[in-house]
Coordinates of C-alpha atoms and ligand atoms in Angstrom, one line a residue:
M1 CA -0.7 -3.0 22.8
N2 CA -3.1 -5.9 22.6
K3 CA -1.8 -9.5 22.3
F4 CA -1.0 -10.6 18.8
S5 CA 0.8 -13.5 17.3
Y6 CA 3.9 -13.1 15.1
I7 CA 4.9 -15.1 12.1
R8 CA 7.8 -14.7 9.6
A9 CA 6.6 -15.2 6.0
T10 CA 8.8 -17.5 3.9
S11 CA 7.7 -16.2 0.5
V12 CA 5.4 -13.7 -1.1
N13 CA 2.9 -16.4 -1.7
D14 CA 3.2 -17.6 1.9
A15 CA 2.5 -14.0 3.1
V16 CA -0.5 -13.6 0.8
Q17 CA -2.0 -16.9 1.8
R18 CA -1.6 -16.1 5.5
A19 CA -3.2 -12.7 5.1
M20 CA -6.1 -14.2 3.3
A21 CA -6.6 -16.8 6.0
D22 CA -6.8 -14.2 8.7
Q23 CA -8.2 -10.9 7.6
Q24 CA -7.3 -9.3 11.0
A25 CA -3.6 -9.9 10.3
L26 CA -1.3 -7.1 9.1
F27 CA 2.0 -7.2 7.2
I28 CA 5.0 -5.6 8.9
A29 CA 8.3 -4.5 7.4
G30 CA 10.0 -1.4 8.9
G31 CA 7.0 -0.8 11.2
T32 CA 7.8 2.9 11.5
N33 CA 4.1 3.9 11.3
L34 CA 2.4 0.6 12.2
V35 CA 4.1 0.1 15.6
D36 CA 3.2 3.7 16.6
R37 CA -0.4 3.0 15.7
M38 CA -0.4 -0.3 17.6
K39 CA 0.9 1.4 20.7
V40 CA -2.1 3.7 20.9
F41 CA -4.6 0.9 19.9
L42 CA -5.4 2.3 16.5
D43 CA -4.5 -1.0 15.0
Q44 CA -5.1 -4.2 16.9
P45 CA -4.1 -7.0 14.6
S46 CA -4.6 -10.6 15.5
Q47 CA -1.1 -11.4 14.0
L48 CA 1.8 -9.6 12.4
I49 CA 3.1 -11.2 9.2
D50 CA 6.8 -10.2 9.0
I51 CA 7.7 -9.7 5.3
S52 CA 11.0 -8.0 6.0
R53 CA 13.2 -11.1 5.0
L54 CA 11.5 -11.5 1.6
Q55 CA 13.5 -11.0 -1.6
M56 CA 12.1 -7.5 -2.4
R57 CA 15.2 -5.4 -1.7
R58 CA 16.6 -4.8 -5.2
I59 CA 16.5 -1.8 -7.5
Q60 CA 16.8 -3.0 -11.1
D61 CA 16.8 -1.4 -14.6
T62 CA 13.7 -2.2 -16.6
T63 CA 13.8 -3.2 -20.3
A64 CA 11.7 -0.1 -20.9
G65 CA 14.4 2.1 -19.6
G66 CA 13.0 2.8 -16.2
L67 CA 13.5 1.4 -12.7
R68 CA 11.9 -1.3 -10.7
I69 CA 12.2 -0.6 -6.9
G70 CA 11.5 -3.6 -4.6
A71 CA 8.9 -2.9 -1.9
L72 CA 11.4 -3.6 0.9
V73 CA 14.1 -1.2 -0.3
S74 CA 14.6 1.4 2.4
N75 CA 13.7 5.0 1.7
T76 CA 17.3 5.9 2.3
A77 CA 18.5 3.4 -0.4
V78 CA 16.1 4.8 -2.9
A79 CA 17.1 8.4 -2.2
D80 CA 20.8 7.6 -2.4
H81 CA 20.6 5.3 -5.5
P82 CA 22.8 6.8 -8.3
T83 CA 20.1 6.2 -11.1
V84 CA 17.4 7.8 -8.9
R85 CA 19.6 10.8 -8.2
Q86 CA 20.5 11.1 -11.8
N87 CA 17.3 10.3 -13.7
Y88 CA 14.6 10.9 -11.0
P89 CA 16.0 13.7 -8.7
V90 CA 12.4 14.7 -7.7
L91 CA 12.0 11.3 -6.0
S92 CA 15.3 11.6 -4.2
R93 CA 14.5 15.2 -3.0
A94 CA 11.0 14.3 -1.9
I95 CA 12.3 11.4 0.2
L96 CA 15.0 13.4 1.8
S97 CA 12.5 16.1 2.8
G98 CA 10.5 13.7 4.9
A99 CA 10.9 12.1 8.3
S100 CA 14.4 11.8 9.8
Q101 CA 17.5 9.9 8.7
Q102 CA 16.9 7.2 11.3
I103 CA 13.3 6.6 10.1
R104 CA 14.3 6.7 6.4
N105 CA 16.9 4.0 7.1
V106 CA 14.3 1.6 8.3
A107 CA 11.1 2.7 6.5
S108 CA 10.4 0.6 3.3
V109 CA 9.0 1.8 0.0
G110 CA 5.8 -0.3 0.4
G111 CA 5.3 1.0 3.9
N112 CA 5.7 4.6 2.8
L113 CA 2.7 4.0 0.4
L114 CA 0.7 2.6 3.3
Q115 CA 1.4 5.1 6.0
R116 CA -1.8 6.6 7.3
T117 CA -2.9 10.2 7.9
R118 CA -1.5 12.3 10.7
C119 CA -4.8 13.9 11.5
P120 CA -4.6 14.5 15.2
Y121 CA -8.1 13.4 15.8
Y122 CA -7.3 10.0 14.2
Y123 CA -4.5 9.5 16.7
D124 CA -6.4 10.7 19.8
T125 CA -8.9 8.0 20.8
A126 CA -10.8 10.4 23.1
F127 CA -12.3 11.8 19.8
P128 CA -14.6 10.0 17.3
C129 CA -13.1 9.5 13.9
N130 CA -14.7 7.9 10.8
K131 CA -11.4 6.6 9.6
R132 CA -10.8 4.8 12.9
Q133 CA -14.4 3.8 13.6
P134 CA -16.7 4.2 10.6
G135 CA -19.9 6.1 11.4
S136 CA -18.6 7.7 14.6
G137 CA -18.2 11.2 13.1
C138 CA -15.4 13.6 11.9
P139 CA -14.5 16.3 14.5
A140 CA -12.1 17.9 12.0
V141 CA -14.9 19.1 9.7
T142 CA -15.9 21.7 12.3
G143 CA -12.8 21.5 14.6
M144 CA -9.2 22.3 14.1
N145 CA -8.5 21.7 10.4
R146 CA -5.5 23.8 9.5
M147 CA -3.5 20.8 8.3
H148 CA -6.4 19.3 6.4
A149 CA -7.6 18.9 2.8
I150 CA -8.7 21.6 0.3
F151 CA -9.4 19.1 -2.5
G152 CA -11.4 15.8 -2.7
A153 CA -12.6 15.7 0.9
S154 CA -16.1 14.4 1.9
D155 CA -18.3 15.2 4.9
Q156 CA -17.0 11.9 6.3
C157 CA -13.3 12.8 6.3
V158 CA -11.1 15.8 5.5
A159 CA -7.7 14.2 6.2
V160 CA -4.6 14.4 4.0
H161 CA -2.1 11.8 2.9
P162 CA 1.2 12.5 4.7
S163 CA 3.8 11.1 2.3
D164 CA 6.3 13.1 0.4
M165 CA 7.7 10.2 -1.6
C166 CA 4.2 9.5 -3.0
V167 CA 3.8 13.0 -4.4
A168 CA 6.9 12.5 -6.5
L169 CA 5.8 9.0 -7.5
A170 CA 2.4 10.4 -8.7
A171 CA 4.2 13.1 -10.8
L172 CA 6.4 10.4 -12.3
D173 CA 3.3 8.2 -13.3
A174 CA 4.8 5.3 -11.3
V175 CA 3.1 1.9 -11.2
V176 CA 2.5 -0.2 -8.1
E177 CA 3.0 -3.9 -8.5
V178 CA 0.9 -6.1 -6.1
E179 CA 0.6 -9.8 -5.5
G180 CA -2.7 -11.4 -4.3
T181 CA -4.5 -14.7 -4.4
N182 CA -5.5 -14.0 -8.1
G183 CA -1.8 -13.3 -9.0
R184 CA 0.0 -10.2 -9.8
R185 CA -1.5 -6.9 -11.0
Q186 CA -0.3 -3.4 -11.7
I187 CA -2.0 -0.3 -10.3
P188 CA -1.3 3.1 -11.8
F189 CA 0.0 5.3 -9.0
T190 CA -2.7 7.8 -9.3
E191 CA -5.3 5.1 -8.8
F192 CA -3.5 3.5 -5.8
H193 CA -4.7 5.9 -3.1
R194 CA -8.4 6.8 -2.9
L195 CA -10.5 9.7 -1.8
P196 CA -12.5 9.3 1.4
G197 CA -16.1 9.4 0.1
D198 CA -18.3 7.4 2.4
T199 CA -15.6 4.9 3.3
P200 CA -12.7 6.9 4.7
Q201 CA -11.4 3.8 6.6
R202 CA -10.0 2.7 3.2
D203 CA -6.9 4.5 2.1
T204 CA -6.0 2.5 -0.9
T205 CA -7.5 0.3 -3.7
L206 CA -5.7 -2.8 -2.4
E207 CA -7.9 -5.9 -2.1
P208 CA -7.8 -8.1 1.0
G209 CA -4.6 -10.0 1.3
E210 CA -2.7 -8.1 -1.5
L211 CA 0.9 -7.3 -0.9
I212 CA 2.9 -4.6 -2.5
T213 CA 6.0 -6.2 -4.2
A214 CA 7.5 -3.2 -6.1
V215 CA 7.1 0.3 -7.5
V216 CA 8.0 0.7 -11.2
L217 CA 9.2 4.0 -12.6
P218 CA 8.7 4.5 -16.3
P219 CA 11.4 6.4 -18.3
V220 CA 10.6 10.1 -18.1
P221 CA 13.2 11.9 -20.4
F222 CA 12.6 15.3 -18.8
A223 CA 12.5 14.1 -15.2
Q224 CA 16.0 15.6 -14.6
S225 CA 14.2 18.9 -14.4
G226 CA 12.3 17.6 -11.4
V227 CA 11.7 19.9 -8.4
Y228 CA 10.2 19.1 -5.0
L229 CA 9.2 22.1 -2.9
K230 CA 7.9 21.4 0.5
L231 CA 6.4 24.1 2.7
R232 CA 5.9 23.3 6.4
D233 CA 5.8 24.8 9.9
R234 CA 9.5 24.0 10.7
A235 CA 12.5 23.2 8.6
S236 CA 12.8 19.5 9.3
Y237 CA 10.8 16.5 10.7
S238 CA 7.5 18.0 9.8
F239 CA 4.7 17.2 7.5
A240 CA 3.9 19.4 4.5
L241 CA 1.3 22.1 4.7
V242 CA 1.7 22.1 0.9
S243 CA 4.3 20.4 -1.3
V244 CA 4.8 20.4 -5.1
A245 CA 6.5 17.9 -7.4
A246 CA 7.1 19.6 -10.8
M247 CA 8.8 18.7 -14.0
V248 CA 8.7 20.6 -17.3
N249 CA 10.0 19.7 -20.8
I250 CA 10.9 22.8 -22.7
A251 CA 12.1 23.3 -26.3
A252 CA 12.7 26.7 -27.9
D253 CA 11.1 28.4 -24.9
S254 CA 7.8 26.5 -25.4
I255 CA 6.5 23.9 -23.0
I256 CA 6.2 20.5 -24.5
E257 CA 5.0 18.7 -21.4
A258 CA 4.6 19.4 -17.7
R259 CA 3.9 17.3 -14.7
L260 CA 2.6 18.6 -11.4
A261 CA 1.5 16.8 -8.2
L262 CA 0.6 18.4 -4.9
G263 CA 1.0 17.0 -1.3
G264 CA -0.7 18.1 1.9
V265 CA -3.9 19.1 0.1
A266 CA -5.9 15.9 -0.3
H267 CA -6.5 12.3 0.8
K268 CA -4.1 11.3 -1.9
P269 CA -1.3 12.9 -4.0
W270 CA -3.2 15.5 -6.1
R271 CA -2.5 15.8 -9.8
P272 CA -4.0 19.0 -11.2
Q273 CA -4.3 17.7 -14.8
E274 CA -6.1 20.7 -16.1
A275 CA -3.1 22.8 -15.3
E276 CA -0.8 20.3 -17.0
T277 CA -2.9 20.4 -20.1
F278 CA -3.0 24.1 -20.1
L279 CA 0.8 24.4 -20.0
R280 CA 1.3 22.3 -23.1
G281 CA 2.5 24.5 -26.0
K282 CA 2.6 27.7 -23.9
P283 CA 5.6 29.9 -23.6
A284 CA 7.7 29.0 -20.6
N285 CA 7.6 32.2 -18.5
A286 CA 6.4 33.4 -15.1
E287 CA 3.0 34.6 -16.5
T288 CA 2.2 31.2 -17.9
F289 CA 3.2 29.5 -14.7
Q290 CA 1.1 31.9 -12.6
E291 CA -1.9 31.1 -14.8
A292 CA -1.3 27.4 -14.4
A293 CA -1.1 27.8 -10.6
D294 CA -4.4 29.8 -10.5
M295 CA -6.0 27.1 -12.7
A296 CA -4.7 24.3 -10.4
L297 CA -6.3 25.8 -7.4
Q298 CA -9.6 26.9 -9.1
A299 CA -11.6 24.0 -7.6
A300 CA -10.1 24.1 -4.1
Q301 CA -12.6 24.0 -1.3
P302 CA -10.8 25.2 1.9
L303 CA -12.1 24.6 5.4
V304 CA -12.4 27.2 8.1
D305 CA -8.7 27.1 9.2
N306 CA -6.9 26.3 6.0
G307 CA -7.8 28.9 3.4
F308 CA -4.1 30.0 3.4
K309 CA -3.2 26.7 1.6
V310 CA -4.8 28.0 -1.5
E311 CA -2.5 31.0 -2.0
L312 CA 0.4 28.9 -0.5
A313 CA -0.1 26.2 -3.1
K314 CA -0.3 28.8 -6.0
R315 CA 3.0 30.3 -5.0
A316 CA 4.6 26.9 -4.5
I317 CA 3.5 25.8 -8.0
R318 CA 4.7 28.9 -9.7
R319 CA 8.0 28.7 -8.0
S320 CA 8.4 25.0 -8.7
L321 CA 7.7 25.5 -12.4
I322 CA 10.1 28.4 -12.6
L323 CA 12.9 26.3 -10.9
S324 CA 12.1 23.3 -13.1
A325 CA 12.3 25.5 -16.2
K326 CA 15.8 26.5 -15.1
G327 CA 16.7 22.8 -15.0
G328 CA 15.8 21.7 -11.5
N329 CA 16.6 22.8 -8.0
V330 CA 18.4 21.9 -4.8
A331 CA 16.6 19.8 -2.2
Ligands
SF4_1 FE1 -10.9 11.0 11.3 FE2 -10.6 11.8 8.8 FE3 -12.0 13.2 10.4 FE4 -9.4 13.1 10.8 S1 -10.4 14.0 9.1 S2 -11.0 13.0 12.4 S3 -9.0 11.0 10.1 S4 -12.5 11.1 9.8

């Protein structure tokens, strides 16, 4: 690690002002990804602004009938919260499918959103990497790319976002609350993470100095049907090859509304909205779900090593929708 200074922020405003004054500074809360990156010199901040003592640890009901989850609530506390388990089981299941109990106990909600890709070339400084050093190249495009993107990639970067929690939040149409020098703003979850384009070094649409303060869940009356299906190389402590968050609202065997989000396939949680639109008004049966799955993967652009993800994702979508139509699944 390089030398850095450490300061404990006294308020959200104090943290934001300090980050604006020193744009080489980084916020730290649980540190479960940041410290790993600092150890191998991926991040070399001039100072760490410790936000872990700020008042952002509450989960509150909203007047709209949803939930507001403070940015410092641990992943474990979200997954175990009775209202999350009852009304948003897809979120609880997604969180419990990721990392380990020890990491979930320390990792914060805000930090989960800001974790960076696990592309092996990004972590190995013997290789060039456009995300680490813009303009240096992307060895994954022609190298080992089994874990990489099949949607939304560019010739600059083909990495995927590693979070499970974010896939569920995308399906739930969550909103990210952030605070900056221009005050508070709300970012729809599907606009929070970005595709790599020509600037793969930027993972999110956060402006300099902005701090995540909360994630807001709107009421989703059919979210109790939520399913999270994660397919990976080993049964635990492994990132998704493909994951699916699915919810369906069915009346008289007809689909009123469906939500789908995919993980492990793009630089951000991927919402196949054409498949969601197709499902509306269709009979809730396996044939419909297969058609939706085929539609969701129609625009996939697999790389040399990850063509298997296309069929894997189709099967995962079909199965998730079938389970959701039956009322939800086990973790
Ligand atoms: Fe770097 Fe992205 Fe290429 Fe991985 S895929 S080596 S993170 S530029």
